[in-house]
Coordinates of C-alpha atoms and ligand atoms in Angstrom, one line a residue:
M19 CA 5.3 25.8 79.0
S20 CA 6.4 27.5 75.8
D21 CA 10.1 27.4 74.8
I22 CA 12.4 30.3 75.2
A23 CA 15.3 31.1 72.8
E24 CA 18.4 32.7 74.2
I25 CA 20.6 35.1 72.2
K26 CA 23.9 36.1 73.7
I27 CA 25.4 39.4 72.6
G28 CA 28.4 41.0 74.2
G29 CA 28.2 38.6 77.2
K30 CA 24.6 39.5 77.9
V31 CA 21.8 36.9 77.4
Y32 CA 18.5 37.9 76.0
E33 CA 15.4 35.7 75.9
F34 CA 12.8 35.5 73.1
P35 CA 9.6 33.5 73.0
V36 CA 9.4 30.5 70.6
I37 CA 6.1 30.2 69.0
T38 CA 4.6 27.1 67.4
G39 CA 2.3 26.9 64.4
S40 CA -0.7 24.6 64.2
E41 CA 1.4 22.1 62.2
G42 CA 4.3 22.2 64.7
E43 CA 6.4 24.8 62.9
K44 CA 8.7 26.8 65.2
A45 CA 9.7 30.4 65.1
I46 CA 11.7 32.6 67.4
D47 CA 9.7 35.8 67.9
I48 CA 12.3 38.5 67.6
S49 CA 9.9 41.5 67.4
K50 CA 11.6 43.0 70.4
L51 CA 15.1 42.2 69.3
R52 CA 16.1 45.7 68.2
D53 CA 14.5 47.4 71.2
L54 CA 16.3 45.1 73.6
T55 CA 19.7 44.7 71.9
G56 CA 20.1 47.4 69.3
H57 CA 20.7 44.6 66.7
I58 CA 18.7 43.5 63.7
T59 CA 18.8 40.2 61.9
L60 CA 20.1 39.9 58.3
D61 CA 18.6 37.3 56.0
F62 CA 19.1 37.7 52.3
G63 CA 16.1 36.4 50.3
Y64 CA 14.3 35.9 53.7
K65 CA 15.3 32.2 53.7
N66 CA 14.8 32.0 57.5
T67 CA 12.4 34.8 58.1
G68 CA 8.7 34.4 58.7
S69 CA 6.9 37.6 57.7
T70 CA 3.5 36.8 59.1
K71 CA 1.2 34.3 60.8
S72 CA -1.2 32.9 58.2
A73 CA -4.1 30.4 58.3
I74 CA -4.4 30.0 54.5
T75 CA -1.8 27.6 53.2
F76 CA 0.5 25.1 54.8
L77 CA 3.5 23.6 53.1
D78 CA 6.2 21.2 54.3
G79 CA 9.0 21.4 51.8
E80 CA 10.8 18.4 53.3
K81 CA 7.8 16.1 53.2
G82 CA 6.3 17.5 50.0
I83 CA 3.0 18.5 51.7
L84 CA 0.8 21.3 50.4
K85 CA -2.6 22.1 52.0
Y86 CA -5.1 24.9 51.5
R87 CA -7.0 25.7 54.7
G88 CA -6.2 22.2 55.9
Y89 CA -7.3 20.3 52.8
S90 CA -4.6 18.3 50.9
I91 CA -3.8 19.6 47.4
E92 CA -4.2 16.1 46.0
E93 CA -7.8 15.9 47.2
L94 CA -8.7 19.4 46.1
A95 CA -7.2 18.8 42.7
E96 CA -9.1 15.6 42.3
K97 CA -12.5 16.4 43.8
S98 CA -13.2 20.2 43.6
T99 CA -13.5 22.9 41.1
F100 CA -11.3 26.0 40.9
L101 CA -14.2 28.2 42.0
E102 CA -14.7 26.1 45.1
V103 CA -11.0 26.4 45.9
A104 CA -11.1 30.2 45.3
Y105 CA -14.0 30.4 47.8
L106 CA -12.1 28.2 50.3
L107 CA -9.0 30.3 50.1
I108 CA -10.8 33.6 50.4
Y109 CA -13.5 32.8 52.9
G110 CA -11.8 29.9 54.8
D111 CA -14.3 27.0 54.3
L112 CA -15.4 24.9 51.4
P113 CA -18.7 26.3 50.1
S114 CA -22.0 24.5 50.3
Q115 CA -23.8 23.9 46.9
N116 CA -25.9 27.1 47.6
E117 CA -22.9 29.1 48.5
V118 CA -20.9 28.2 45.4
S119 CA -24.0 28.8 43.2
E120 CA -24.4 32.3 44.8
F121 CA -20.6 32.9 44.4
Q122 CA -20.8 32.0 40.7
S123 CA -23.9 34.1 40.2
Q124 CA -22.3 37.2 41.9
I125 CA -19.2 36.7 39.7
S126 CA -21.3 36.3 36.5
R127 CA -22.9 39.7 37.3
H128 CA -19.5 41.5 37.1
T129 CA -17.6 39.9 34.3
L130 CA -17.9 42.8 31.9
I131 CA -15.1 45.4 31.9
H132 CA -15.8 49.1 31.2
E133 CA -15.7 49.6 27.4
D134 CA -13.2 52.4 27.8
M135 CA -10.6 49.8 29.0
K136 CA -10.5 48.5 25.4
K137 CA -8.9 51.8 24.5
F138 CA -5.9 50.9 26.7
L139 CA -5.6 47.6 24.8
D140 CA -5.6 49.5 21.5
G141 CA -2.6 51.5 22.7
Y142 CA -0.3 48.7 23.5
P143 CA 2.1 47.5 20.8
S144 CA 0.6 44.4 19.2
K145 CA 3.6 42.2 20.2
S146 CA 3.9 43.5 23.8
H147 CA 4.1 40.9 26.5
P148 CA 0.7 40.0 28.0
M149 CA 2.0 40.2 31.6
A150 CA 2.8 43.9 31.1
Q151 CA -0.7 44.4 29.8
L152 CA -2.3 42.3 32.5
S153 CA -0.5 44.2 35.3
S154 CA -1.5 47.7 34.0
L155 CA -5.1 46.7 33.1
V156 CA -5.6 45.2 36.6
C157 CA -4.2 48.4 38.2
S158 CA -6.5 50.4 35.9
L159 CA -9.6 48.8 37.4
S160 CA -9.0 51.1 40.4
T161 CA -9.6 54.1 38.1
F162 CA -13.1 52.7 37.2
Y163 CA -14.1 51.6 40.7
P164 CA -13.1 54.5 43.0
E165 CA -14.9 52.8 45.9
S166 CA -12.0 50.3 45.9
L167 CA -9.5 53.1 46.7
N168 CA -10.2 53.0 50.4
A169 CA -8.6 49.7 51.5
N170 CA -10.4 50.0 54.8
S171 CA -14.0 50.5 53.5
S172 CA -16.9 48.4 54.7
P173 CA -16.7 44.5 54.5
E174 CA -19.5 44.7 51.8
T175 CA -17.5 47.1 49.7
M176 CA -14.4 45.1 50.1
D177 CA -16.2 41.9 49.2
L178 CA -17.6 43.5 46.0
T179 CA -14.1 44.6 45.0
M180 CA -12.8 41.0 45.4
I181 CA -15.8 39.7 43.4
K182 CA -15.2 42.2 40.7
L183 CA -11.5 41.3 40.4
L184 CA -12.3 37.6 40.2
A185 CA -15.0 38.3 37.6
K186 CA -13.1 40.7 35.4
F187 CA -9.7 39.0 35.4
P188 CA -10.6 36.2 32.9
T189 CA -12.2 38.8 30.7
I190 CA -9.1 40.9 30.7
V191 CA -6.9 37.9 30.0
S192 CA -9.0 36.8 27.1
F193 CA -9.2 40.4 25.6
I194 CA -5.4 40.6 25.8
Y195 CA -5.1 37.3 24.0
K196 CA -7.7 38.0 21.3
K197 CA -6.1 41.4 20.7
S198 CA -2.7 39.8 20.2
L199 CA -4.2 37.6 17.4
G200 CA -6.1 40.5 15.9
H201 CA -9.3 38.6 16.5
P202 CA -12.6 40.2 17.6
L203 CA -13.1 40.1 21.4
I204 CA -15.4 37.5 22.8
Y205 CA -17.6 38.7 25.6
P206 CA -18.4 36.7 28.8
K207 CA -21.5 34.5 28.8
N208 CA -23.4 33.9 32.1
K209 CA -24.6 30.5 31.1
F210 CA -21.1 29.1 31.7
D211 CA -19.2 28.3 34.9
Y212 CA -16.0 30.2 35.7
V213 CA -13.6 28.0 33.8
S214 CA -15.8 27.2 30.8
N215 CA -16.6 30.9 30.4
F216 CA -12.8 31.6 30.3
L217 CA -12.2 28.9 27.8
N218 CA -15.0 30.1 25.6
M219 CA -13.6 33.7 25.6
I220 CA -10.2 32.3 24.7
F221 CA -11.1 29.8 22.0
G222 CA -14.5 30.9 21.0
Q223 CA -15.2 32.8 17.7
R224 CA -17.8 35.4 16.9
T225 CA -18.8 33.4 13.8
E226 CA -19.8 30.2 15.5
E227 CA -20.5 28.6 18.9
I228 CA -17.7 26.2 20.0
E229 CA -18.1 23.0 22.0
I230 CA -16.1 23.2 25.2
D231 CA -14.4 19.9 25.7
P232 CA -15.0 18.6 29.3
V233 CA -11.5 17.1 29.2
V234 CA -10.1 20.6 28.7
V235 CA -12.3 22.1 31.4
S236 CA -11.2 19.4 33.8
A237 CA -7.5 19.9 33.0
M238 CA -7.8 23.7 33.3
N239 CA -9.5 23.3 36.7
T240 CA -6.7 21.1 37.9
L241 CA -4.0 23.5 36.7
L242 CA -5.7 26.5 38.2
I243 CA -6.2 24.7 41.6
L244 CA -2.6 23.7 41.7
H245 CA -1.5 27.3 41.3
A246 CA -4.1 28.9 43.5
D247 CA -1.9 29.7 46.5
H248 CA 1.6 28.9 47.8
E249 CA 1.9 30.9 51.1
Q250 CA 4.5 33.6 51.3
N251 CA 6.2 33.3 47.9
C252 CA 7.6 36.3 46.0
S253 CA 4.3 37.5 44.5
A254 CA 2.1 36.9 47.6
S255 CA 4.6 38.7 49.7
T256 CA 4.6 41.5 47.2
V257 CA 0.8 41.7 47.4
R258 CA 0.9 41.8 51.2
M259 CA 3.8 44.3 51.2
V260 CA 2.1 46.7 48.8
G261 CA -1.3 46.2 50.5
S262 CA 0.3 46.9 53.9
S263 CA 0.6 50.6 53.0
D264 CA -3.3 50.5 52.6
C265 CA -2.9 50.5 48.9
N266 CA -6.1 49.2 47.2
L267 CA -6.6 45.6 46.1
Y268 CA -6.3 46.1 42.4
A269 CA -3.0 47.9 42.6
S270 CA -1.7 45.4 45.2
V271 CA -2.5 42.5 42.9
S272 CA -1.1 44.4 39.9
A273 CA 2.2 44.5 41.8
G274 CA 1.9 40.7 42.5
I275 CA 1.5 40.1 38.8
D276 CA 4.8 42.0 38.2
A277 CA 6.5 39.9 40.8
L278 CA 5.2 36.7 39.2
W279 CA 6.4 37.6 35.8
G280 CA 10.1 36.9 36.5
P281 CA 11.6 33.7 35.2
L282 CA 12.7 32.6 38.7
H283 CA 9.0 32.7 39.8
G284 CA 5.9 32.3 37.5
G285 CA 7.8 33.2 34.3
A286 CA 9.5 29.8 34.7
N287 CA 6.6 28.0 32.8
Q288 CA 7.4 30.1 29.7
A289 CA 11.1 29.7 30.2
V290 CA 10.8 25.9 30.5
I291 CA 9.1 25.5 27.0
E292 CA 11.6 27.9 25.5
M293 CA 14.4 25.9 27.0
L294 CA 13.0 22.6 25.7
E295 CA 12.6 24.1 22.3
R296 CA 16.2 25.3 22.3
I297 CA 17.4 21.8 23.3
K298 CA 15.3 20.2 20.6
E299 CA 16.6 22.6 17.9
D300 CA 20.1 22.0 19.2
G301 CA 19.8 18.3 18.4
G302 CA 18.2 17.1 21.7
D303 CA 21.4 16.3 23.5
T304 CA 20.1 16.5 27.1
E305 CA 23.5 15.6 28.6
K306 CA 25.1 18.7 27.1
W307 CA 22.4 20.9 28.7
I308 CA 22.6 19.2 32.0
N309 CA 26.3 19.9 32.0
K310 CA 25.6 23.6 31.1
A311 CA 23.3 23.8 34.1
K312 CA 26.0 22.4 36.3
D313 CA 28.7 24.7 35.0
K314 CA 29.2 27.6 37.5
N315 CA 30.7 29.7 34.7
D316 CA 27.6 29.3 32.6
P317 CA 24.6 31.4 33.6
F318 CA 22.2 28.7 32.2
R319 CA 19.9 27.2 34.8
M320 CA 17.7 24.2 34.3
M321 CA 14.3 25.9 34.2
G322 CA 11.5 24.1 36.0
F323 CA 14.0 22.5 38.4
G324 CA 14.5 23.4 42.1
H325 CA 12.4 25.2 44.6
R326 CA 13.1 27.5 47.5
V327 CA 10.9 25.4 49.8
Y328 CA 10.4 21.9 48.4
K329 CA 13.6 20.0 48.9
N330 CA 12.3 16.4 48.2
F331 CA 9.6 16.8 45.6
D332 CA 7.0 19.4 44.6
P333 CA 3.6 17.7 45.3
R334 CA 2.1 19.9 42.5
A335 CA 4.6 18.5 40.0
K336 CA 3.5 14.9 40.8
I337 CA -0.2 15.8 40.1
I338 CA 0.6 17.8 37.0
K339 CA 2.8 15.2 35.5
K340 CA -0.1 12.7 35.6
A341 CA -2.5 15.3 34.3
C342 CA 0.0 16.0 31.5
D343 CA 0.2 12.4 30.5
D344 CA -3.6 12.1 30.6
I345 CA -4.4 15.2 28.6
L346 CA -1.9 14.4 25.9
E347 CA -3.3 10.9 25.6
K348 CA -6.9 12.1 25.6
L349 CA -6.3 14.8 23.0
G350 CA -4.1 12.5 21.0
I351 CA -1.1 14.8 21.0
D352 CA 2.4 13.6 20.4
D353 CA 4.7 16.5 21.5
P354 CA 8.4 15.9 20.8
V355 CA 9.2 18.4 23.5
L356 CA 7.7 16.0 26.1
E357 CA 10.2 13.4 25.1
I358 CA 13.0 15.9 25.8
A359 CA 11.4 16.8 29.1
K360 CA 11.2 13.2 30.2
K361 CA 14.9 12.6 29.2
L362 CA 16.0 15.7 31.1
E363 CA 14.0 14.7 34.2
E364 CA 15.5 11.2 34.2
A365 CA 19.0 12.4 33.7
A366 CA 18.8 15.1 36.3
L367 CA 17.2 12.9 38.9
S368 CA 20.2 10.5 38.8
D369 CA 22.8 13.2 38.5
P370 CA 24.8 13.9 41.8
Y371 CA 24.7 17.7 41.2
F372 CA 20.9 17.7 41.2
V373 CA 20.6 15.0 43.9
E374 CA 22.9 16.7 46.3
R375 CA 21.2 20.1 45.9
K376 CA 17.8 18.5 46.1
L377 CA 16.8 19.9 42.7
Y378 CA 13.6 18.3 41.5
P379 CA 11.1 19.2 38.8
N380 CA 8.7 21.9 40.0
V381 CA 5.1 22.7 39.0
D382 CA 6.3 24.7 36.1
F383 CA 8.2 21.9 34.5
Y384 CA 5.0 20.3 33.2
S385 CA 2.4 23.0 33.2
G386 CA 3.8 24.6 30.0
I387 CA 3.4 21.3 28.1
I388 CA -0.2 21.1 29.1
Y389 CA -0.9 24.7 28.2
R390 CA 0.7 24.1 24.8
A391 CA -1.4 21.0 24.3
L392 CA -4.5 23.0 25.1
G393 CA -3.5 25.5 22.4
F394 CA -2.2 28.5 24.4
P395 CA 0.8 30.4 23.0
T396 CA 4.0 30.4 25.1
D397 CA 3.8 34.0 26.3
M398 CA 0.4 33.4 27.7
F399 CA 1.6 30.7 30.2
T400 CA 2.5 33.1 33.0
V401 CA -0.8 34.9 32.5
L402 CA -2.5 31.5 33.2
F403 CA -0.4 31.1 36.3
A404 CA -1.6 34.6 37.4
L405 CA -5.3 33.6 36.7
G406 CA -4.7 30.5 39.0
R407 CA -2.9 32.5 41.7
L408 CA -5.5 35.3 41.8
P409 CA -7.6 33.8 44.7
G410 CA -4.5 33.3 46.7
W411 CA -3.4 36.9 46.3
I412 CA -6.9 38.1 47.3
A413 CA -6.9 35.8 50.3
Q414 CA -3.4 37.0 51.4
W415 CA -4.4 40.6 51.0
K416 CA -7.7 40.1 52.9
E417 CA -5.9 38.2 55.7
M418 CA -3.3 40.9 56.1
H419 CA -6.0 43.6 56.4
E420 CA -8.1 41.6 58.8
N421 CA -5.1 41.0 61.0
K422 CA -4.4 44.7 60.9
E423 CA -0.7 44.0 60.1
P424 CA 1.6 47.0 60.2
I425 CA 3.2 48.5 57.1
G426 CA 6.0 46.2 55.8
R427 CA 9.3 48.0 56.2
P428 CA 12.4 45.9 56.4
R429 CA 15.7 47.3 57.8
Q430 CA 19.1 47.1 56.4
I431 CA 22.8 47.1 57.3
Y432 CA 24.3 50.1 55.6
V433 CA 27.7 49.4 53.9
G434 CA 28.2 52.6 51.9
H435 CA 30.4 55.6 52.5
T436 CA 30.3 57.2 55.8
N437 CA 31.2 60.9 55.8
R438 CA 32.4 62.4 52.6
E439 CA 33.4 65.9 51.9
F440 CA 31.1 67.7 49.5
V441 CA 33.0 69.0 46.3
S442 CA 31.2 71.6 44.2
I443 CA 30.4 70.6 40.6
E444 CA 33.1 72.7 38.9
N445 CA 35.8 71.1 41.1
R446 CA 34.7 67.5 40.6
K447 CA 36.8 65.2 38.4
Ligands
CMC501 N1 19.6 24.6 37.6 C1 20.9 24.5 38.0 N2 21.3 24.7 39.3 C2 20.4 25.1 40.2 C3 19.0 25.3 39.8 C4 18.7 25.0 38.5 N3 17.4 25.2 38.1 N4 18.4 25.8 40.9 C5 19.3 25.8 41.9 N5 20.5 25.5 41.5 C6 21.7 25.4 42.3 C7 22.3 26.7 42.5 O1 23.2 27.1 41.5 C8 23.0 26.5 43.9 O2 24.2 25.8 43.7 P1 25.4 26.0 44.6 O3 25.0 25.6 46.0 O4 26.5 25.1 44.1 O5 25.8 27.5 44.6 C9 22.0 25.6 44.6 O6 21.3 24.8 43.6 C10 20.9 26.3 45.5 O7 20.3 27.2 44.6 P2 19.7 28.6 45.1 O8 19.6 29.5 44.0 O9 20.4 29.1 46.3 O10 18.2 28.1 45.6 P3 17.0 29.1 45.8 O11 16.2 28.4 46.8 O12 17.5 30.5 46.1 O13 16.3 29.1 44.4 C11 14.9 28.7 42.6 C12 15.1 28.5 44.1 C13 13.5 28.2 42.2 C14 14.9 30.3 42.3 C15 16.0 28.0 41.8 O14 16.0 26.7 42.0 C16 15.8 28.3 40.3 O15 16.3 29.3 39.8 N6 15.1 27.4 39.5 C17 14.8 27.6 38.1 C18 13.6 28.5 37.9 C19 12.3 27.9 38.2 O16 12.0 26.8 37.8 N7 11.5 28.6 39.0 C20 10.1 28.2 39.3 C21 9.9 27.9 40.8 S1 8.4 27.0 41.1 C22 7.1 28.1 40.6 C23 7.0 29.2 41.7 O17 6.4 28.8 42.7 O18 7.4 30.3 41.4

């Protein structure tokens, strides 16, 4: 028999069903709360509110568990490629060899972007932030592919829209990057797999072919897999919310990119490196910066520490820390910022302020160091997070549509003025 939750308001008891997820998570289904009681719930930041039922990603913040479609992140990061994981998230199962080859070949057929899109790139100021460009270019895809505008079109059309987005995203990212350098654009090449093609478009030159280091391909696959989905975070919720109005996939993902940009979400990877640089330039006194983070009168936060859901450790941070050590060793890089990062981590992990609040390094604490070692400039880091998160956003948008979820429309408790007397403009003070 399923559990019942009772809520007592004004002496009257109301019953609500308790539902249980496949991993034993419990929720009180309050969908009839307002109808029955006239009350709503209030939950700033949705810390206790489930917005949907989802079969994509499971995470247990207390135990530090993260699984995509039932597969542990540790196993996926070690044994699969980013493209396999993208397929898994979007279609629900790991692909067979034939399925992944067909997926790759479909993507390869759509990697070019309309030549007119380059005119938008020409219009942006040369030093403008790549996340702003990425968001507007992804939204602009809907102007070139009008069949995408109907979010309820046939499954074949929707599938093609998803493939186009996966295919064109790395090209857009590389064009933004090359444009920022003033270098000629490098076009996609079908002979490469998804990740190698991306790296070739980023680091390749028109003048000569480059060797793509398998160590770099492997590190990039790991990083993208670790970022590929994270259930109902700020950007995924944004994608679902925007998509719930039947807004097309490109525009919904563009909104997700904006949500990701903030330093409390995906922008943290850029903020971490900027913070480590600042500490280094300030003489490397980590104790001083830990004290700043603890000082409630100081707005400074230790970037790359803490997580809304993980309260013991972030399993992605464990994998990424090891990947970081490996890649720096293999590439023979000695980054002084890594020393500061290690000192900070050690000091914070033994400091009661961080221990009591369960603040541990998150995925972004180490990802920036790897991106730097691979040769990416700091303001591209969040764009790389977006590239990794893309399959997750697509999967979340697709699931929301397939479940025919209603438009997202939270309520509020109004705390403003009640009735005010209107004063005509000439009599106002
Ligand atoms: N440095 C110092 N104090 C912190 C930090 C931090 N990074 N994070 C949380 N706290 C303190 C906070 O001041 C509060 O203290 P008190 O209880 O005394 O008021 C307590 O810890 C709880 O913090 P919160 O802001 O209520 O926690 P939250 O769950 O709302 O925020 C967070 C989670 C990730 C926004 C926050 O920890 C943070 O701002 N971290 C730094 C930014 C960052 O690294 N973000 C990347 C997250 S992982 C990538 C992703 O998935 O987006």
